[in-house]
Amino acid sequence: MISVSQVSKSYGSGPTAVRALDDVTLSVARGEIFGVVGQSGAGKSTLIRTINSLELPDSGSVKVDGREMTTLSGAALREARHNIGMIFQHFNLLSSRTVQANVELSLEITGAGRAARRTRALEILELVGLHGKASAYPAQLSGGQKQRVGIARALASNPSVLVSDEATSALDPETTRQILDLIRKLSKDLGLTVLLITHEMDVVKRICDSAAVMSGGRILEQGPVEQLLTTEKSLLGQALFPMGEIPETPSAIVDITFSGVKTDRPVLAQLARKHGIDVGILGAAVETVRGLQTGRTRLELPGDERTVAAAVADLRSQGLFVEVVK
Amino acid sequence: MIDRNDPYFWSDLLDTILKGAGETFYTVGLSLLFTVLFGLAAGVLLVTTESGGLLAKLFGSRALGLTVNRVLDVVVNIGRSVPFIILMILLIPFTRLLVGSFIGPTAAIVPLTIAGIPFFARLVEIGIREVPVGLVEAAQSLGASRWTILTKVMVAEAVPALALGLSTTVVGLIGYSAMVGAVGGGGLGDVAFRYGYQRYSPEYMFGVVILLVLLVQVFQSLGNFAARRLSHR
């Protein structure tokens, strides 16, 4: 649905030039929620702005729904943008317009008639859970409600793609969860493809099907979230399950990642019984990733190389993802 | 010297001041109309033709946009830096060309408008700059044309600031109109100058001053009220 290939973009020139995007390639499947995570300054904002051509890359190609965005201009570009809704960190609602009129702006732009605008605006406001707020002004709403208006405005023209620029970064944790759940629900109900950028790991683990980690204008890794979590040395895995420094110890150290069904087996007790290892727990973290209990445990396995290797093989044979750290 | 004991003194005073006020309204009203028309356009262009602005590529040409921006900026600065009394005199040939005479309330409209445009343009510029750039970006993301962004986002969001700018401009124009009055433009300034100053009548002088103070109060309050009502921030 969205395919970005070999996109580069620099700001400024000469020695002070900043390479905001450095040969970025990613693809988002239809109906998927794809999250790009990274620190501020990683190039996420620039990346998401190339999707609807608010930023034009220096080189590379950006295709949305089969249409090349980088070569569009004028009426063709505006037309293509009707198919790509965008929501923002600071909502960007017009303070002079009511909630309904803010949503209608989107439909005024697509040229809908007055009656059609009203009907569609009220319908979409209902859908985002803002029934009864149509005639309020944005200043009278809470942050979460403002973002719902932003979502309604972005989706009023029935786009097939939604791009989200840190849409929950200005919201408190509870409101963040509500907005994320709304995005997930709308994506499912409307068959919407979502590309979001965020610096919050919570966003990725709550709603993203796939993710990419970005730093210094480059994409360091990308793929389905479950797959990244069971990939050795995955940055996403390390960020989601921070295990701290590796301690000084002569023993082997392994990280075990498990999700869903496997959590109820007596894994550690078995290790001790079967292999005679006095297992030490160095760290553990449990997260709910897309509704599944997922955790990572860091274990210290004292013993000779052969025993440890046998233990690791045994764990792997049970379907656990084991990464030997040391 | 006007005879204060003349039985018609007070009714004459009232007639004269009211006639002067009528002329002032006429002059200021028409000047304001032109000032708003051209000042709004100039103010919007000042912001949008900047590099990176919405109209930086005016009619598809970056050079044209930049030129318009530079020229407007210089012209507005000149208009704002020449003292009004001098501007008025400088404009006499232009006024005569335009309205056939440089004396009277209609002729006064020309220098008032020329002085008003750059004044209002700067206030418009300030008002529009206060509109967050994110709103423009949001409208762009919806596929809005430049005209839509200009009218429905930039100007529409700046309306409360524009209302305040408008009342400030009215007050400024009333002040300037008194100056034009002193050199043959009619209006309240003319009354104060000819009756109050040249014929030594404190009644006329104070009558005009009180009326001017009241007018300024009324327009400023109207502007403040409108700005408050129109703002939903």
XYZ file of C-alpha atoms in Angstrom:
559
model
C 0.000 0.000 0.000
C 2.822 2.340 0.920
C 6.197 1.733 -0.558
C 9.144 3.988 0.116
C 12.270 3.093 -1.736
C 15.781 4.492 -1.471
C 14.561 7.879 -0.308
C 17.143 10.467 0.725
C 16.689 14.037 1.824
C 19.150 16.640 3.124
C 18.636 20.066 4.585
C 21.113 22.841 3.976
C 24.262 22.451 1.961
C 28.013 22.143 2.385
C 29.563 21.005 5.668
C 26.511 22.061 7.728
C 24.099 19.936 5.696
C 21.923 17.551 7.681
C 20.982 14.230 6.129
C 17.451 13.760 7.448
C 16.740 10.659 5.371
C 19.523 8.377 4.230
C 18.531 5.741 1.702
C 15.304 4.808 3.450
C 13.327 1.841 2.153
C 10.192 0.459 3.760
C 6.902 -1.020 2.750
C 3.555 -1.118 4.492
C 1.013 -3.763 3.524
C -2.665 -2.981 2.997
C -4.605 -2.833 6.268
C -1.441 -2.975 8.347
C -0.456 -0.670 11.223
C 3.194 0.171 10.800
C 5.124 2.090 13.442
C 8.395 3.934 12.958
C 10.181 4.501 16.262
C 13.199 6.625 16.978
C 14.570 9.507 18.993
C 13.722 13.047 17.980
C 15.965 14.097 15.134
C 16.036 10.576 13.713
C 14.263 11.711 10.550
C 10.829 10.248 11.355
C 8.990 13.522 10.774
C 10.661 14.054 7.440
C 9.888 10.473 6.447
C 6.189 10.732 7.222
C 5.954 14.053 5.384
C 7.250 12.487 2.199
C 4.260 10.112 2.204
C 1.825 12.915 1.333
C 4.475 15.063 -0.311
C 4.526 17.779 2.351
C 8.265 17.184 1.961
C 9.791 16.308 -1.359
C 12.722 13.877 -1.165
C 15.960 14.666 -3.002
C 15.938 11.203 -4.511
C 14.040 7.932 -4.346
C 10.440 6.940 -4.810
C 7.332 7.093 -2.625
C 4.322 5.104 -3.810
C 0.934 5.212 -2.106
C -1.811 2.950 -3.429
C 0.257 2.440 -6.554
C 0.636 6.156 -7.214
C 4.064 7.776 -7.325
C 3.842 10.808 -5.008
C 7.166 12.503 -5.721
C 6.278 13.538 -9.256
C 2.764 14.819 -8.517
C 1.959 18.506 -8.324
C -0.990 20.876 -8.504
C -4.467 19.381 -8.780
C -3.186 15.803 -9.118
C -1.261 16.108 -5.852
C -4.255 17.604 -4.006
C -6.415 14.795 -5.342
C -3.901 12.190 -4.136
C -3.830 13.800 -0.688
C -7.574 13.221 -0.315
C -6.638 9.549 -0.111
C -4.112 10.108 2.713
C -5.449 11.379 6.029
C -2.969 12.893 8.479
C -3.127 13.495 12.216
C -0.729 15.588 14.269
C 0.866 15.788 17.699
C -0.680 19.192 18.365
C -3.967 18.354 16.618
C -3.825 21.448 14.359
C -7.541 22.238 14.563
C -8.876 25.601 13.440
C -9.746 27.546 16.594
C -12.257 29.681 14.695
C -14.374 26.698 13.678
C -16.605 24.377 15.640
C -15.849 20.671 15.819
C -18.310 19.963 13.020
C -16.947 22.792 10.859
C -13.407 21.501 11.391
C -14.449 18.115 10.047
C -16.397 19.773 7.241
C -13.267 21.629 6.113
C -11.993 18.336 4.774
C -15.219 17.914 2.785
C -15.291 21.533 1.591
C -11.900 20.812 0.079
C -13.142 17.722 -1.732
C -16.074 19.782 -3.007
C -18.970 18.072 -1.207
C -22.305 19.906 -1.006
C -23.609 21.448 2.202
C -26.065 18.687 3.088
C -23.614 15.918 2.259
C -20.940 17.616 4.384
C -23.213 17.844 7.376
C -24.356 14.247 7.136
C -20.837 12.882 6.712
C -19.380 15.094 9.463
C -21.968 13.982 12.019
C -21.568 10.360 10.961
C -17.786 10.367 11.355
C -17.992 12.284 14.662
C -20.275 9.542 15.946
C -17.733 6.972 14.773
C -14.867 8.570 16.734
C -17.011 8.889 19.847
C -17.717 12.626 19.786
C -21.477 12.459 19.649
C -22.950 15.710 20.987
C -19.751 17.731 20.633
C -20.439 18.932 17.077
C -21.058 22.555 18.012
C -18.270 22.894 20.593
C -15.107 24.823 19.803
C -11.732 23.037 20.014
C -10.698 25.211 22.977
C -13.529 23.648 24.991
C -12.285 20.084 24.445
C -9.739 17.913 26.244
C -6.605 16.732 24.451
C -8.067 13.325 23.715
C -11.252 14.854 22.314
C -9.204 17.216 20.148
C -7.318 14.278 18.691
C -10.625 12.537 17.979
C -11.658 15.616 15.988
C -8.302 15.417 14.192
C -8.974 11.775 13.348
C -12.521 12.572 12.192
C -11.215 15.362 9.961
C -8.514 13.115 8.515
C -10.972 10.313 7.765
C -13.945 12.378 6.586
C -12.971 12.091 2.936
C -12.703 8.272 3.167
C -8.954 7.926 2.676
C -7.381 4.482 2.458
C -4.239 5.579 4.298
C -3.816 7.331 7.634
C -0.453 8.806 8.611
C 0.095 9.808 12.203
C 2.767 12.274 13.278
C 3.298 11.574 17.010
C -0.480 11.715 17.434
C -0.417 10.587 21.073
C 2.762 12.298 22.262
C 0.907 15.237 23.804
C -1.600 12.996 25.622
C -1.523 11.361 29.046
C -1.064 7.547 29.218
C -4.739 6.706 29.689
C -5.870 8.974 26.841
C -3.029 7.617 24.713
C -4.404 4.112 25.162
C -7.916 5.219 24.215
C -6.743 6.985 21.083
C -4.556 4.029 20.070
C -7.463 1.633 20.548
C -9.639 3.921 18.436
C -7.039 3.949 15.652
C -6.793 0.161 15.830
C -10.568 -0.220 15.681
C -10.956 2.219 12.787
C -8.124 0.544 10.924
C -9.887 -2.803 11.252
C -13.408 -1.514 10.508
C -12.480 0.695 7.572
C -9.629 -1.395 6.185
C -7.330 1.545 6.784
C -3.572 1.292 6.298
C -1.787 3.210 9.062
C 1.761 4.535 9.099
C 2.654 6.181 12.381
C 5.788 7.676 13.844
C 6.422 7.813 17.547
C 9.108 7.898 20.176
C 6.920 5.931 22.596
C 7.490 2.170 22.769
C 3.995 1.854 24.251
C 2.496 2.782 20.892
C 4.376 0.021 19.096
C 3.544 -2.710 21.552
C -0.105 -1.735 21.766
C -1.161 -1.448 18.141
C 1.607 -1.990 15.607
C 1.664 -5.036 13.354
C 5.061 -4.082 12.025
C 7.702 -1.635 13.083
C 10.886 0.017 11.961
C 13.599 1.473 14.164
C 15.102 4.675 12.854
C 18.212 6.593 13.843
C 20.290 9.249 12.125
C 18.092 9.207 9.045
C 18.535 5.455 8.504
C 16.256 2.526 9.144
C 18.186 0.100 11.338
C 15.678 -2.748 11.346
C 12.130 -3.396 10.273
C 9.624 -6.200 10.142
C 6.603 -7.695 11.913
C 6.782 -6.912 15.640
C 6.727 -10.594 16.783
C 9.498 -11.376 14.364
C 11.651 -8.480 15.576
C 11.188 -9.565 19.185
C 12.575 -12.982 18.325
C 15.496 -11.679 16.310
C 18.946 -11.672 17.897
C 20.263 -8.249 18.881
C 16.991 -6.600 17.823
C 16.955 -2.958 18.875
C 13.207 -3.055 19.223
C 13.493 -6.065 21.531
C 16.125 -4.334 23.646
C 14.045 -1.175 23.864
C 10.883 -3.059 24.781
C 12.581 -5.295 27.350
C 15.420 -3.314 28.870
C 17.677 -5.741 30.779
C 20.334 -3.305 31.877
C 24.100 -3.825 31.836
C 25.565 -7.286 31.446
C 27.016 -8.189 34.871
C 30.599 -9.417 35.485
C 30.274 -13.151 35.983
C 32.089 -16.265 34.755
C 28.740 -17.937 33.993
C 26.868 -17.921 30.702
C 24.035 -15.416 30.364
C 20.992 -16.027 28.186
C 17.829 -14.066 27.432
C 14.649 -16.073 27.019
C 11.736 -14.478 25.232
C 8.333 -16.058 25.493
C 4.859 -15.076 24.522
C 1.334 -16.321 25.074
C 0.859 -20.028 25.709
C 4.373 -20.947 26.763
C 4.295 -18.899 29.930
C 2.541 -21.564 31.993
C 5.252 -24.212 31.719
C 7.703 -24.762 34.583
C 10.707 -23.848 32.431
C 13.134 -22.871 35.169
C 12.389 -25.763 37.472
C 12.936 -28.094 34.560
C 16.351 -26.585 33.844
C 17.437 -27.196 37.390
C 16.069 -30.735 37.532
C 17.076 -31.969 34.128
C 20.441 -30.263 33.694
C 21.433 -29.691 37.293
C 21.970 -25.984 36.731
C 21.486 -23.526 39.585
C 19.662 -20.973 37.496
C 19.975 -17.358 38.573
C 17.513 -14.704 37.450
C 19.274 -11.458 36.484
C 16.310 -9.590 35.142
C 12.831 -9.907 33.739
C 10.264 -7.813 31.976
C 6.733 -8.594 30.924
C 4.806 -6.522 28.431
C 1.497 -6.911 26.714
C 2.380 -6.810 23.049
C -0.723 -6.554 20.874
C -2.799 -8.267 23.515
C -0.352 -11.125 24.121
C 1.586 -11.443 27.362
C 5.164 -11.299 26.170
C 8.181 -11.383 28.389
C 11.902 -11.654 28.469
C 13.948 -13.154 31.294
C 17.696 -12.880 31.663
C 19.188 -15.964 33.234
C 22.599 -16.759 34.618
C 23.556 -20.362 33.826
C 26.560 -21.548 35.827
C 28.197 -24.746 34.606
C 30.524 -26.034 31.897
C 30.055 -25.217 28.245
C 28.464 -28.555 27.390
C 25.813 -28.353 30.082
C 24.896 -24.824 29.089
C 24.707 -25.735 25.387
C 22.444 -28.672 26.194
C 20.229 -26.485 28.344
C 19.936 -23.839 25.614
C 19.095 -26.481 23.020
C 16.478 -27.885 25.360
C 14.876 -24.461 25.856
C 14.853 -23.876 22.109
C 13.232 -27.220 21.517
C 10.341 -26.029 23.689
C 9.750 -23.209 21.220
C 11.286 -20.488 23.341
C 13.428 -17.807 21.738
C 16.825 -17.967 23.399
C 19.565 -15.466 22.806
C 22.987 -16.194 24.286
C 24.198 -12.852 25.561
C 27.527 -13.998 27.013
C -13.396 86.268 17.698
C -16.797 84.672 17.857
C -19.412 86.471 19.938
C -20.325 84.132 22.732
C -23.409 86.201 23.587
C -24.899 85.793 20.156
C -28.224 83.959 20.735
C -27.281 81.532 17.924
C -23.806 80.799 19.340
C -24.517 77.351 20.722
C -26.736 76.204 17.885
C -24.140 77.440 15.377
C -21.468 75.566 17.307
C -23.498 72.390 17.249
C -24.242 72.742 13.521
C -20.602 73.395 12.664
C -19.257 70.554 14.743
C -21.866 68.116 13.417
C -21.089 69.143 9.846
C -17.392 68.640 10.592
C -18.122 65.253 12.121
C -20.101 64.288 9.024
C -17.168 65.189 6.813
C -14.790 63.283 9.049
C -17.017 60.197 8.854
C -17.156 60.481 5.085
C -13.405 60.923 4.693
C -12.404 58.310 7.250
C -15.077 55.864 6.097
C -13.987 55.843 2.465
C -10.282 55.882 3.370
C -10.892 52.921 5.659
C -12.622 50.998 2.888
C -9.647 51.377 0.535
C -7.173 50.879 3.360
C -8.737 47.562 4.345
C -8.956 46.374 0.756
C -5.348 47.124 -0.175
C -3.863 46.767 3.303
C -5.274 43.262 3.714
C -3.879 42.216 0.346
C -0.505 43.810 1.096
C -0.330 42.257 4.578
C -1.191 38.792 3.299
C 1.354 39.111 0.495
C 4.033 40.291 2.947
C 3.717 37.037 4.897
C 3.059 34.591 2.100
C 5.638 35.700 -0.470
C 8.497 35.195 1.960
C 10.828 32.367 1.048
C 9.168 29.177 2.258
C 5.797 30.931 2.355
C 2.581 29.808 0.731
C 3.024 32.129 -2.251
C 6.828 32.031 -2.382
C 6.355 30.808 -5.936
C 3.935 33.510 -7.069
C 2.327 32.450 -10.377
C 4.911 29.664 -10.537
C 7.848 32.046 -10.299
C 10.123 32.138 -7.271
C 11.754 35.335 -8.578
C 8.389 37.107 -8.822
C 7.443 36.077 -5.279
C 10.737 37.325 -3.883
C 10.536 40.586 -5.832
C 6.983 41.278 -4.662
C 8.077 40.585 -1.084
C 11.098 42.903 -1.202
C 9.274 45.725 -3.003
C 6.274 45.564 -0.678
C 8.500 45.562 2.382
C 10.387 48.661 1.210
C 7.230 50.491 0.117
C 5.486 49.753 3.411
C 8.522 50.928 5.367
C 8.684 54.164 3.374
C 4.963 54.716 3.878
C 5.392 54.188 7.615
C 8.467 56.386 7.996
C 7.412 59.569 6.192
C 5.566 61.801 8.677
C 1.948 62.189 7.656
C 2.052 65.964 7.319
C 4.902 65.640 4.797
C 3.316 62.706 2.997
C 0.214 64.828 2.583
C 2.141 67.616 0.894
C 4.183 65.193 -1.208
C 0.973 63.658 -2.493
C -0.648 66.926 -3.622
C 0.144 66.441 -7.347
C -1.047 62.821 -7.168
C -4.234 63.831 -5.366
C -4.955 66.536 -7.913
C -4.413 64.030 -10.717
C -6.773 61.550 -9.095
C -9.679 63.727 -7.881
C -9.043 67.015 -9.690
C -8.369 69.019 -6.528
C -6.320 68.701 -3.373
C -8.752 70.561 -1.124
C -11.905 69.173 0.489
C -13.045 65.957 2.134
C -12.860 63.870 -1.061
C -9.297 64.975 -1.791
C -8.389 64.124 1.806
C -9.209 60.485 1.129
C -6.096 60.084 -1.033
C -3.360 60.874 1.522
C -5.343 59.144 4.277
C -5.573 55.962 2.252
C -1.921 56.081 1.229
C -0.925 56.482 4.880
C -3.446 53.908 6.087
C -2.490 51.037 3.779
C 1.049 50.414 5.082
C -0.145 50.898 8.660
C -2.912 48.327 8.345
C -0.704 46.040 6.219
C 1.789 45.682 9.098
C -1.019 44.887 11.530
C -2.409 42.285 9.122
C 1.078 40.825 8.773
C 1.421 40.488 12.551
C -2.038 38.920 12.860
C -1.404 36.348 10.154
C 2.026 35.442 11.492
C 0.332 34.405 14.728
C -1.584 31.646 12.943
C 0.309 28.414 13.784
C 2.096 26.910 10.764
C 0.689 23.523 11.774
C -2.767 24.660 10.652
C -1.468 25.408 7.172
C 0.207 22.009 7.097
C -3.018 20.308 8.198
C -4.952 22.016 5.405
C -2.263 21.011 2.907
C -2.503 17.421 4.088
C -6.238 17.540 3.318
C -5.415 18.574 -0.240
C -6.453 22.231 0.100
C -5.547 24.665 -2.655
C -3.471 27.742 -1.861
C -6.538 29.966 -2.158
C -8.456 27.797 0.314
C -5.536 27.867 2.749
C -5.270 31.632 2.396
C -8.954 32.369 2.958
C -10.209 29.527 5.150
C -7.142 29.059 7.315
C -4.775 32.034 7.420
C -7.233 34.935 7.175
C -10.105 33.132 8.933
C -7.890 32.267 11.915
C -6.489 35.809 12.058
C -9.923 37.466 12.174
C -9.801 38.442 15.891
C -6.360 40.013 15.393
C -7.631 41.726 12.243
C -10.570 43.207 14.165
C -8.162 44.723 16.679
C -5.953 45.968 13.847
C -8.966 47.502 12.199
C -9.966 49.510 15.256
C -6.370 50.670 15.725
C -6.375 51.766 12.090
C -9.684 53.656 12.464
C -8.261 55.505 15.443
C -5.113 56.334 13.478
C -7.130 57.537 10.496
C -9.302 59.781 12.684
C -6.117 61.341 14.028
C -4.689 61.832 10.543
C -8.014 63.207 9.276
C -7.763 66.033 11.811
C -4.378 66.902 10.311
C -5.767 66.925 6.772
C -8.537 69.134 8.094
C -6.044 71.768 9.129
C -4.831 72.127 5.546
C -8.182 72.231 3.788
C -9.489 68.701 4.038
C -12.593 69.657 5.995
C -13.883 67.671 8.943
C -13.369 68.074 12.679
C -9.741 69.134 12.325
C -10.859 71.973 10.095
C -13.434 73.125 12.682
C -10.901 73.031 15.511
C -8.331 74.891 13.467
C -10.505 77.646 11.956
C -12.922 78.280 14.816
C -10.994 77.121 17.842
C -7.519 78.286 16.939
C -7.812 81.083 14.381
C -10.917 82.634 15.963
C -9.941 81.966 19.573
C -12.976 79.945 20.627
C -12.264 77.511 23.442
C -15.838 76.179 23.143
C -15.236 75.024 19.585
C -11.822 73.654 20.448
C -13.078 71.638 23.410
C -16.200 70.563 21.562
C -14.080 69.001 18.847
C -11.629 67.456 21.294
C -14.391 65.897 23.379
C -16.047 64.491 20.275
C -12.733 63.067 19.026
C -11.998 61.434 22.374
C -15.476 59.901 22.392
C -15.103 58.616 18.832
C -11.757 56.994 19.593
C -13.157 55.375 22.739
C -16.147 54.011 20.870
C -14.146 52.528 17.996
C -11.491 51.026 20.231
C -14.144 49.426 22.446
C -15.975 48.101 19.398
C -12.736 46.554 18.160
C -11.958 44.976 21.517
C -15.481 43.633 21.816
C -15.437 42.175 18.310
C -12.035 40.566 18.868
C -13.266 38.946 22.083
C -16.450 37.669 20.509
C -14.705 36.332 17.421
C -11.920 34.558 19.276
C -12.567 30.989 20.368
C -9.046 30.215 21.524
